[in-house]
DNA sequence: GGTGAAATCTTATACAG
DNA sequence: CTGTATAAGATTTCACC
């Protein structure tokens, strides 16, 4: 993980379809060295995947909601596995504070949220309570992380 | 937006680097038709971007936190713009319920969170109160949305 | 580690059917 | 939309530093 790797990651995070020729020119390495590094970054698990971002609206996923979950210990693992398997569930975090988990959902509308809660979440025996928060508007939504330009003590 | 478009989106959401030849073979169209569709999907704003997913740990972004923000109306827009500009801020949603906004952060550690709150969030005049939630463990984290196989009344 | 160039493979464009 | 042809461009491989 040197300066070149970070620059490659930064470029590909923004535009995964940039050609190696292009990336090579921007980072100041040869095409073959750049390709080697991209392959190595994938193998090391630093680049974990390549995805096209899709607009939610055309796929009936315009409504974003967060659900705070209270869980009892018995059945917790099963509940988390079941929820993670749903493709309406975009995020599922075990959290600090009074609630157990925070779940982010993408659904067609509030009716679909109601259906998801009553048909998927409520039937899980571990779930004792839920608290839903609707996202009225989203100012920012990305998985991109900051790629520092200077060296760090990680990786 | 027909069956072919949805299948193309589904494939590219999972692997943005799949070659057109590959995608064409999987959806059952010619390479030229597939390329035309990919270009059209981008132009229509259905495919909004291409990104490499990066592992947070090697970039000192291993800590994920959610911050509930209470804002007063004056200066709200400026505060949201300022927070959105930060690359530690991955998500920023205007939400229903007692709090105004929900913000998702990725930072090196809790010390960095403390610094972000005191140096970036607290100085914003619109912010009246914050409540931080630390993600102890993340079971699922994706921006992928469900691509229904059947026709829908959207787009 | 890196380079550069040839060989191979992929993609883009255009057009006939 | 399919299929083909051609041109442009990308990737891989390899000899060499």
mmCIF file of C-alpha atoms (C1' of nucleotides) in Angstrom:
data_model
loop_
_atom_site.group_PDB
_atom_site.id
_atom_site.type_symbol
_atom_site.label_atom_id
_atom_site.label_comp_id
_atom_site.label_asym_id
_atom_site.label_seq_id
_atom_site.Cartn_x
_atom_site.Cartn_y
_atom_site.Cartn_z
ATOM 1 C CA UNK A 1 0.000 0.000 0.000
ATOM 2 C CA UNK A 2 2.037 2.907 -1.238
ATOM 3 C CA UNK A 3 1.225 6.189 -2.891
ATOM 4 C CA UNK A 4 0.556 4.512 -6.248
ATOM 5 C CA UNK A 5 -1.892 1.965 -4.810
ATOM 6 C CA UNK A 6 -3.838 4.691 -3.058
ATOM 7 C CA UNK A 7 -4.080 6.752 -6.203
ATOM 8 C CA UNK A 8 -5.258 3.716 -8.187
ATOM 9 C CA UNK A 9 -7.934 2.998 -5.565
ATOM 10 C CA UNK A 10 -9.050 6.593 -5.552
ATOM 11 C CA UNK A 11 -9.488 6.637 -9.329
ATOM 12 C CA UNK A 12 -11.275 3.285 -9.526
ATOM 13 C CA UNK A 13 -13.578 4.138 -6.629
ATOM 14 C CA UNK A 14 -14.802 7.095 -8.672
ATOM 15 C CA UNK A 15 -14.865 5.347 -12.026
ATOM 16 C CA UNK A 16 -14.503 1.579 -12.030
ATOM 17 C CA UNK A 17 -14.578 1.451 -15.825
ATOM 18 C CA UNK A 18 -11.539 3.641 -16.331
ATOM 19 C CA UNK A 19 -9.110 1.705 -18.538
ATOM 20 C CA UNK A 20 -5.715 0.629 -17.234
ATOM 21 C CA UNK A 21 -4.129 2.796 -19.898
ATOM 22 C CA UNK A 22 -5.928 5.800 -18.443
ATOM 23 C CA UNK A 23 -5.189 4.887 -14.845
ATOM 24 C CA UNK A 24 -1.540 4.241 -15.718
ATOM 25 C CA UNK A 25 -1.229 7.685 -17.269
ATOM 26 C CA UNK A 26 -2.786 9.335 -14.213
ATOM 27 C CA UNK A 27 -0.688 7.565 -11.597
ATOM 28 C CA UNK A 28 2.526 7.743 -13.621
ATOM 29 C CA UNK A 29 3.266 4.035 -14.005
ATOM 30 C CA UNK A 30 3.386 1.732 -17.004
ATOM 31 C CA UNK A 31 0.239 -0.099 -18.082
ATOM 32 C CA UNK A 32 1.612 -3.474 -17.023
ATOM 33 C CA UNK A 33 2.654 -2.261 -13.571
ATOM 34 C CA UNK A 34 -0.775 -0.666 -13.123
ATOM 35 C CA UNK A 35 -2.548 -3.857 -14.138
ATOM 36 C CA UNK A 36 -0.371 -5.883 -11.774
ATOM 37 C CA UNK A 37 -1.248 -3.554 -8.922
ATOM 38 C CA UNK A 38 -4.987 -3.640 -9.647
ATOM 39 C CA UNK A 39 -4.880 -7.431 -9.659
ATOM 40 C CA UNK A 40 -2.897 -7.460 -6.430
ATOM 41 C CA UNK A 41 -5.264 -5.006 -4.728
ATOM 42 C CA UNK A 42 -8.149 -7.333 -5.570
ATOM 43 C CA UNK A 43 -6.283 -10.403 -4.368
ATOM 44 C CA UNK A 44 -5.395 -8.653 -1.096
ATOM 45 C CA UNK A 45 -9.055 -7.785 -0.556
ATOM 46 C CA UNK A 46 -8.453 -4.051 -0.684
ATOM 47 C CA UNK A 47 -10.620 -3.750 -3.767
ATOM 48 C CA UNK A 48 -13.587 -5.930 -2.791
ATOM 49 C CA UNK A 49 -15.785 -5.612 -5.839
ATOM 50 C CA UNK A 50 -16.938 -3.668 -8.860
ATOM 51 C CA UNK A 51 -20.440 -2.363 -9.077
ATOM 52 C CA UNK A 52 -22.677 -0.280 -11.265
ATOM 53 C CA UNK A 53 -24.699 2.161 -9.154
ATOM 54 C CA UNK A 54 -28.388 2.021 -10.045
ATOM 55 C CA UNK A 55 -30.977 4.746 -9.520
ATOM 56 C CA UNK A 56 -33.492 3.397 -6.969
ATOM 57 C CA UNK A 57 -36.663 4.883 -8.484
ATOM 58 C CA UNK A 58 -36.892 2.828 -11.703
ATOM 59 C CA UNK A 59 -36.618 -0.348 -9.650
ATOM 60 C CA UNK A 60 -39.342 0.458 -7.126
ATOM 61 C CA UNK A 61 -36.861 1.176 -4.350
ATOM 62 C CA UNK A 62 -37.417 4.915 -3.994
ATOM 63 C CA UNK A 63 -38.288 4.752 -0.296
ATOM 64 C CA UNK A 64 -35.416 4.555 2.141
ATOM 65 C CA UNK A 65 -36.121 3.681 5.759
ATOM 66 C CA UNK A 66 -34.088 2.951 8.865
ATOM 67 C CA UNK A 67 -35.379 0.509 11.442
ATOM 68 C CA UNK A 68 -34.037 0.261 14.983
ATOM 69 C CA UNK A 69 -34.380 -3.318 16.188
ATOM 70 C CA UNK A 70 -34.544 -4.592 19.756
ATOM 71 C CA UNK A 71 -33.540 -8.252 19.941
ATOM 72 C CA UNK A 72 -33.380 -10.842 22.654
ATOM 73 C CA UNK A 73 -30.328 -13.107 22.661
ATOM 74 C CA UNK A 74 -32.083 -16.345 21.700
ATOM 75 C CA UNK A 75 -32.471 -16.506 17.937
ATOM 76 C CA UNK A 76 -30.429 -13.377 17.343
ATOM 77 C CA UNK A 77 -28.007 -14.998 14.882
ATOM 78 C CA UNK A 78 -30.858 -16.563 12.897
ATOM 79 C CA UNK A 79 -32.733 -13.263 12.752
ATOM 80 C CA UNK A 80 -29.656 -11.408 11.489
ATOM 81 C CA UNK A 81 -28.994 -14.067 8.851
ATOM 82 C CA UNK A 82 -32.630 -13.977 7.709
ATOM 83 C CA UNK A 83 -32.686 -10.193 7.450
ATOM 84 C CA UNK A 84 -29.299 -10.024 5.696
ATOM 85 C CA UNK A 85 -30.567 -12.413 3.040
ATOM 86 C CA UNK A 86 -33.294 -9.963 1.998
ATOM 87 C CA UNK A 87 -32.315 -7.674 -0.830
ATOM 88 C CA UNK A 88 -34.467 -4.883 0.556
ATOM 89 C CA UNK A 89 -31.955 -4.773 3.432
ATOM 90 C CA UNK A 90 -29.043 -2.590 2.375
ATOM 91 C CA UNK A 91 -27.348 -2.303 5.729
ATOM 92 C CA UNK A 92 -27.517 -4.103 9.038
ATOM 93 C CA UNK A 93 -25.351 -2.930 11.907
ATOM 94 C CA UNK A 94 -25.035 -4.122 15.466
ATOM 95 C CA UNK A 95 -25.003 -0.868 17.403
ATOM 96 C CA UNK A 96 -24.184 0.701 20.732
ATOM 97 C CA UNK A 97 -26.956 2.306 22.795
ATOM 98 C CA UNK A 98 -30.422 1.189 23.864
ATOM 99 C CA UNK A 99 -31.269 -0.606 20.612
ATOM 100 C CA UNK A 100 -29.618 -3.763 19.286
ATOM 101 C CA UNK A 101 -29.424 -3.230 15.524
ATOM 102 C CA UNK A 102 -29.880 -0.532 12.935
ATOM 103 C CA UNK A 103 -31.201 -1.706 9.582
ATOM 104 C CA UNK A 104 -31.380 0.318 6.392
ATOM 105 C CA UNK A 105 -34.080 -0.635 3.899
ATOM 106 C CA UNK A 106 -34.943 0.303 0.336
ATOM 107 C CA UNK A 107 -38.524 -0.352 -0.680
ATOM 108 C CA UNK A 108 -41.126 0.883 -3.133
ATOM 109 C CA UNK A 109 -43.193 2.928 -0.666
ATOM 110 C CA UNK A 110 -44.440 3.063 2.921
ATOM 111 C CA UNK A 111 -46.970 0.331 2.175
ATOM 112 C CA UNK A 112 -44.100 -1.949 1.222
ATOM 113 C CA UNK A 113 -42.352 -0.974 4.467
ATOM 114 C CA UNK A 114 -45.473 -1.897 6.451
ATOM 115 C CA UNK A 115 -45.598 -5.221 4.602
ATOM 116 C CA UNK A 116 -41.899 -5.890 5.192
ATOM 117 C CA UNK A 117 -42.236 -5.181 8.921
ATOM 118 C CA UNK A 118 -45.294 -7.370 9.406
ATOM 119 C CA UNK A 119 -44.319 -10.211 7.072
ATOM 120 C CA UNK A 120 -40.553 -10.386 7.537
ATOM 121 C CA UNK A 121 -39.467 -8.605 10.716
ATOM 122 C CA UNK A 122 -42.319 -9.235 13.176
ATOM 123 C CA UNK A 123 -42.403 -13.039 12.611
ATOM 124 C CA UNK A 124 -38.766 -13.324 13.750
ATOM 125 C CA UNK A 125 -38.969 -14.650 17.324
ATOM 126 C CA UNK A 126 -35.853 -12.750 18.448
ATOM 127 C CA UNK A 127 -37.299 -9.345 17.556
ATOM 128 C CA UNK A 128 -39.014 -7.749 20.554
ATOM 129 C CA UNK A 129 -39.608 -4.248 19.199
ATOM 130 C CA UNK A 130 -38.928 -2.054 16.156
ATOM 131 C CA UNK A 131 -38.785 1.673 15.598
ATOM 132 C CA UNK A 132 -39.000 2.926 12.029
ATOM 133 C CA UNK A 133 -37.521 6.113 10.669
ATOM 134 C CA UNK A 134 -38.399 7.207 7.137
ATOM 135 C CA UNK A 135 -35.826 9.070 5.055
ATOM 136 C CA UNK A 136 -37.723 12.041 3.640
ATOM 137 C CA UNK A 137 -34.827 13.183 1.511
ATOM 138 C CA UNK A 138 -31.299 11.973 0.966
ATOM 139 C CA UNK A 139 -28.585 14.607 0.687
ATOM 140 C CA UNK A 140 -25.749 12.106 0.286
ATOM 141 C CA UNK A 141 -25.466 8.356 -0.121
ATOM 142 C CA UNK A 142 -22.242 6.646 -1.041
ATOM 143 C CA UNK A 143 -20.019 3.743 -0.049
ATOM 144 C CA UNK A 144 -16.928 5.641 -1.111
ATOM 145 C CA UNK A 145 -14.348 6.074 1.603
ATOM 146 C CA UNK A 146 -11.718 8.747 1.990
ATOM 147 C CA UNK A 147 -8.417 7.710 0.422
ATOM 148 C CA UNK A 148 -5.766 9.677 2.257
ATOM 149 C CA UNK A 149 -2.943 10.963 0.093
ATOM 150 C CA UNK A 150 -0.301 10.459 2.768
ATOM 151 C CA UNK A 151 1.157 7.211 4.113
ATOM 152 C CA UNK A 152 -0.600 5.459 6.991
ATOM 153 C CA UNK A 153 0.153 2.761 9.523
ATOM 154 C CA UNK A 154 -2.377 0.219 8.249
ATOM 155 C CA UNK A 155 -2.907 -2.552 5.722
ATOM 156 C CA UNK B 1 -37.043 -0.791 -19.188
ATOM 157 C CA UNK B 2 -37.827 -4.336 -20.222
ATOM 158 C CA UNK B 3 -36.681 -7.716 -19.105
ATOM 159 C CA UNK B 4 -33.329 -7.353 -20.902
ATOM 160 C CA UNK B 5 -32.532 -3.984 -19.319
ATOM 161 C CA UNK B 6 -33.269 -5.338 -15.873
ATOM 162 C CA UNK B 7 -31.053 -8.344 -16.424
ATOM 163 C CA UNK B 8 -28.232 -6.127 -17.688
ATOM 164 C CA UNK B 9 -28.563 -3.907 -14.606
ATOM 165 C CA UNK B 10 -28.584 -6.897 -12.324
ATOM 166 C CA UNK B 11 -25.391 -8.295 -13.831
ATOM 167 C CA UNK B 12 -23.547 -4.982 -13.843
ATOM 168 C CA UNK B 13 -24.615 -4.169 -10.297
ATOM 169 C CA UNK B 14 -22.884 -7.366 -9.193
ATOM 170 C CA UNK B 15 -19.872 -7.075 -11.472
ATOM 171 C CA UNK B 16 -19.340 -3.775 -13.223
ATOM 172 C CA UNK B 17 -16.301 -5.123 -15.063
ATOM 173 C CA UNK B 18 -18.095 -7.956 -16.828
ATOM 174 C CA UNK B 19 -17.315 -7.655 -20.560
ATOM 175 C CA UNK B 20 -20.071 -6.809 -23.025
ATOM 176 C CA UNK B 21 -19.497 -10.180 -24.669
ATOM 177 C CA UNK B 22 -20.199 -11.887 -21.360
ATOM 178 C CA UNK B 23 -23.229 -9.769 -20.533
ATOM 179 C CA UNK B 24 -24.606 -10.288 -24.049
ATOM 180 C CA UNK B 25 -24.290 -14.048 -23.689
ATOM 181 C CA UNK B 26 -26.044 -14.014 -20.328
ATOM 182 C CA UNK B 27 -28.985 -11.847 -21.338
ATOM 183 C CA UNK B 28 -29.369 -13.507 -24.726
ATOM 184 C CA UNK B 29 -28.790 -10.485 -26.959
ATOM 185 C CA UNK B 30 -26.094 -9.570 -29.442
ATOM 186 C CA UNK B 31 -23.050 -7.640 -28.298
ATOM 187 C CA UNK B 32 -24.106 -4.552 -30.243
ATOM 188 C CA UNK B 33 -27.609 -4.544 -28.781
ATOM 189 C CA UNK B 34 -26.175 -5.043 -25.299
ATOM 190 C CA UNK B 35 -23.735 -2.174 -25.728
ATOM 191 C CA UNK B 36 -26.506 0.066 -27.047
ATOM 192 C CA UNK B 37 -28.615 -0.733 -24.005
ATOM 193 C CA UNK B 38 -25.810 -0.113 -21.519
ATOM 194 C CA UNK B 39 -25.161 3.268 -23.126
ATOM 195 C CA UNK B 40 -28.878 4.089 -23.066
ATOM 196 C CA UNK B 41 -29.230 3.036 -19.419
ATOM 197 C CA UNK B 42 -26.428 5.422 -18.513
ATOM 198 C CA UNK B 43 -27.892 8.250 -20.575
ATOM 199 C CA UNK B 44 -31.306 7.736 -18.945
ATOM 200 C CA UNK B 45 -29.713 7.941 -15.517
ATOM 201 C CA UNK B 46 -30.683 4.412 -14.565
ATOM 202 C CA UNK B 47 -27.044 3.420 -14.266
ATOM 203 C CA UNK B 48 -25.622 6.368 -12.327
ATOM 204 C CA UNK B 49 -21.999 5.353 -11.970
ATOM 205 C CA UNK B 50 -19.343 2.690 -11.764
ATOM 206 C CA UNK B 51 -17.373 2.161 -8.606
ATOM 207 C CA UNK B 52 -14.781 -0.113 -7.122
ATOM 208 C CA UNK B 53 -15.731 -1.085 -3.568
ATOM 209 C CA UNK B 54 -12.832 -0.578 -1.183
ATOM 210 C CA UNK B 55 -12.261 -2.323 2.146
ATOM 211 C CA UNK B 56 -12.483 0.390 4.847
ATOM 212 C CA UNK B 57 -9.754 -0.927 7.160
ATOM 213 C CA UNK B 58 -6.683 -0.299 4.957
ATOM 214 C CA UNK B 59 -7.762 3.320 4.547
ATOM 215 C CA UNK B 60 -8.315 4.093 8.234
ATOM 216 C CA UNK B 61 -12.098 4.057 7.926
ATOM 217 C CA UNK B 62 -12.793 0.949 9.973
ATOM 218 C CA UNK B 63 -15.139 2.696 12.404
ATOM 219 C CA UNK B 64 -18.690 3.244 11.264
ATOM 220 C CA UNK B 65 -20.934 5.561 13.245
ATOM 221 C CA UNK B 66 -24.397 7.020 12.895
ATOM 222 C CA UNK B 67 -25.155 10.477 14.228
ATOM 223 C CA UNK B 68 -28.670 11.787 14.796
ATOM 224 C CA UNK B 69 -28.686 15.531 14.289
ATOM 225 C CA UNK B 70 -31.117 18.082 15.670
ATOM 226 C CA UNK B 71 -31.110 21.243 13.570
ATOM 227 C CA UNK B 72 -32.824 24.591 13.774
ATOM 228 C CA UNK B 73 -34.146 26.003 10.511
ATOM 229 C CA UNK B 74 -31.703 28.897 10.162
ATOM 230 C CA UNK B 75 -28.516 27.679 8.559
ATOM 231 C CA UNK B 76 -29.891 24.218 7.871
ATOM 232 C CA UNK B 77 -29.064 24.239 4.152
ATOM 233 C CA UNK B 78 -25.523 25.473 4.821
ATOM 234 C CA UNK B 79 -24.962 22.826 7.492
ATOM 235 C CA UNK B 80 -26.161 20.053 5.174
ATOM 236 C CA UNK B 81 -23.967 21.292 2.344
ATOM 237 C CA UNK B 82 -20.951 21.508 4.659
ATOM 238 C CA UNK B 83 -21.481 18.003 6.046
ATOM 239 C CA UNK B 84 -22.123 16.498 2.600
ATOM 240 C CA UNK B 85 -18.825 17.879 1.365
ATOM 241 C CA UNK B 86 -16.899 15.819 3.933
ATOM 242 C CA UNK B 87 -15.718 12.472 2.662
ATOM 243 C CA UNK B 88 -16.095 10.916 6.107
ATOM 244 C CA UNK B 89 -19.842 11.436 5.593
ATOM 245 C CA UNK B 90 -21.177 8.487 3.629
ATOM 246 C CA UNK B 91 -24.862 9.166 4.059
ATOM 247 C CA UNK B 92 -26.986 12.097 5.122
ATOM 248 C CA UNK B 93 -30.749 11.704 5.271
ATOM 249 C CA UNK B 94 -33.493 14.108 6.326
ATOM 250 C CA UNK B 95 -35.663 11.904 8.500
ATOM 251 C CA UNK B 96 -39.063 11.603 10.087
ATOM 252 C CA UNK B 97 -39.371 11.503 13.873
ATOM 253 C CA UNK B 98 -37.950 13.620 16.691
ATOM 254 C CA UNK B 99 -34.535 14.162 15.060
ATOM 255 C CA UNK B 100 -33.838 16.162 11.915
ATOM 256 C CA UNK B 101 -31.122 14.206 10.133
ATOM 257 C CA UNK B 102 -29.370 10.868 10.257
ATOM 258 C CA UNK B 103 -25.734 10.892 9.188
ATOM 259 C CA UNK B 104 -23.528 7.876 8.545
ATOM 260 C CA UNK B 105 -19.803 8.323 9.079
ATOM 261 C CA UNK B 106 -16.701 6.281 8.373
ATOM 262 C CA UNK B 107 -13.667 7.195 10.430
ATOM 263 C CA UNK B 108 -10.473 5.648 11.741
ATOM 264 C CA UNK B 109 -11.596 5.187 15.355
ATOM 265 C CA UNK B 110 -13.694 6.703 18.138
ATOM 266 C CA UNK B 111 -11.065 9.369 18.709
ATOM 267 C CA UNK B 112 -11.546 10.477 15.103
ATOM 268 C CA UNK B 113 -15.309 10.516 15.690
ATOM 269 C CA UNK B 114 -14.841 12.729 18.730
ATOM 270 C CA UNK B 115 -12.647 15.043 16.669
ATOM 271 C CA UNK B 116 -15.152 15.123 13.797
ATOM 272 C CA UNK B 117 -17.998 15.990 16.160
ATOM 273 C CA UNK B 118 -16.134 18.759 17.960
ATOM 274 C CA UNK B 119 -14.316 20.226 14.957
ATOM 275 C CA UNK B 120 -16.852 19.815 12.162
ATOM 276 C CA UNK B 121 -20.339 19.217 13.550
ATOM 277 C CA UNK B 122 -20.449 21.310 16.740
ATOM 278 C CA UNK B 123 -19.196 24.526 15.079
ATOM 279 C CA UNK B 124 -22.176 24.492 12.677
ATOM 280 C CA UNK B 125 -24.586 27.109 14.088
ATOM 281 C CA UNK B 126 -27.687 25.190 12.923
ATOM 282 C CA UNK B 127 -26.818 22.083 14.935
ATOM 283 C CA UNK B 128 -28.485 22.142 18.361
ATOM 284 C CA UNK B 129 -27.791 18.578 19.504
ATOM 285 C CA UNK B 130 -26.250 15.306 18.329
ATOM 286 C CA UNK B 131 -26.644 11.707 19.379
ATOM 287 C CA UNK B 132 -23.989 9.245 18.280
ATOM 288 C CA UNK B 133 -24.430 5.555 17.678
ATOM 289 C CA UNK B 134 -21.372 3.379 17.063
ATOM 290 C CA UNK B 135 -21.637 0.384 14.742
ATOM 291 C CA UNK B 136 -20.025 -2.460 16.699
ATOM 292 C CA UNK B 137 -20.302 -4.890 13.822
ATOM 293 C CA UNK B 138 -21.698 -4.716 10.325
ATOM 294 C CA UNK B 139 -23.618 -7.759 9.076
ATOM 295 C CA UNK B 140 -24.455 -6.239 5.698
ATOM 296 C CA UNK B 141 -23.540 -3.065 3.838
ATOM 297 C CA UNK B 142 -24.384 -2.516 0.200
ATOM 298 C CA UNK B 143 -25.884 0.029 -2.162
ATOM 299 C CA UNK B 144 -27.267 -2.708 -4.369
ATOM 300 C CA UNK B 145 -30.997 -2.588 -4.888
ATOM 301 C CA UNK B 146 -33.373 -5.396 -5.714
ATOM 302 C CA UNK B 147 -33.882 -5.764 -9.458
ATOM 303 C CA UNK B 148 -37.290 -7.393 -9.864
ATOM 304 C CA UNK B 149 -37.492 -9.957 -12.614
ATOM 305 C CA UNK B 150 -41.041 -9.036 -13.591
ATOM 306 C CA UNK B 151 -42.316 -5.870 -15.253
ATOM 307 C CA UNK B 152 -43.168 -2.851 -13.092
ATOM 308 C CA UNK B 153 -45.088 0.401 -13.461
ATOM 309 C CA UNK B 154 -42.131 2.725 -13.019
ATOM 310 C CA UNK B 155 -39.333 4.445 -14.966
ATOM 311 C "C1'" DG C 1 9.834 -4.220 -7.970
ATOM 312 C "C1'" DG C 2 9.825 -1.633 -12.743
ATOM 313 C "C1'" DT C 3 9.684 -0.938 -18.455
ATOM 314 C "C1'" DG C 4 8.317 -1.343 -23.248
ATOM 315 C "C1'" DA C 5 6.786 -3.788 -27.306
ATOM 316 C "C1'" DA C 6 4.533 -7.620 -29.711
ATOM 317 C "C1'" DA C 7 0.671 -10.761 -29.694
ATOM 318 C "C1'" DT C 8 -3.924 -11.471 -28.393
ATOM 319 C "C1'" DC C 9 -8.367 -10.241 -27.038
ATOM 320 C "C1'" DT C 10 -12.219 -6.757 -26.529
ATOM 321 C "C1'" DT C 11 -14.742 -2.994 -27.731
ATOM 322 C "C1'" DA C 12 -16.728 0.613 -30.837
ATOM 323 C "C1'" DT C 13 -18.732 1.944 -34.988
ATOM 324 C "C1'" DA C 14 -21.111 1.300 -39.020
ATOM 325 C "C1'" DC C 15 -24.061 -0.854 -42.053
ATOM 326 C "C1'" DA C 16 -26.729 -4.665 -44.530
ATOM 327 C "C1'" DG C 17 -30.482 -7.705 -43.685
ATOM 328 C "C1'" DC D 1 -32.457 -6.457 -33.162
ATOM 329 C "C1'" DT D 2 -28.867 -9.533 -35.466
ATOM 330 C "C1'" DG D 3 -24.668 -10.322 -37.571
ATOM 331 C "C1'" DT D 4 -20.461 -9.084 -39.754
ATOM 332 C "C1'" DA D 5 -16.487 -6.294 -40.800
ATOM 333 C "C1'" DT D 6 -13.159 -3.105 -39.705
ATOM 334 C "C1'" DA D 7 -10.730 -0.009 -36.876
ATOM 335 C "C1'" DA D 8 -9.368 1.421 -32.441
ATOM 336 C "C1'" DG D 9 -8.100 0.356 -28.093
ATOM 337 C "C1'" DA D 10 -7.126 -2.619 -24.068
ATOM 338 C "C1'" DT D 11 -4.810 -6.519 -21.834
ATOM 339 C "C1'" DT D 12 -1.407 -10.030 -21.461
ATOM 340 C "C1'" DT D 13 2.965 -11.858 -22.036
ATOM 341 C "C1'" DC D 14 7.670 -11.769 -22.052
ATOM 342 C "C1'" DA D 15 12.441 -10.287 -22.469
ATOM 343 C "C1'" DC D 16 15.051 -7.162 -20.059
ATOM 344 C "C1'" DC D 17 16.462 -3.613 -16.426
#
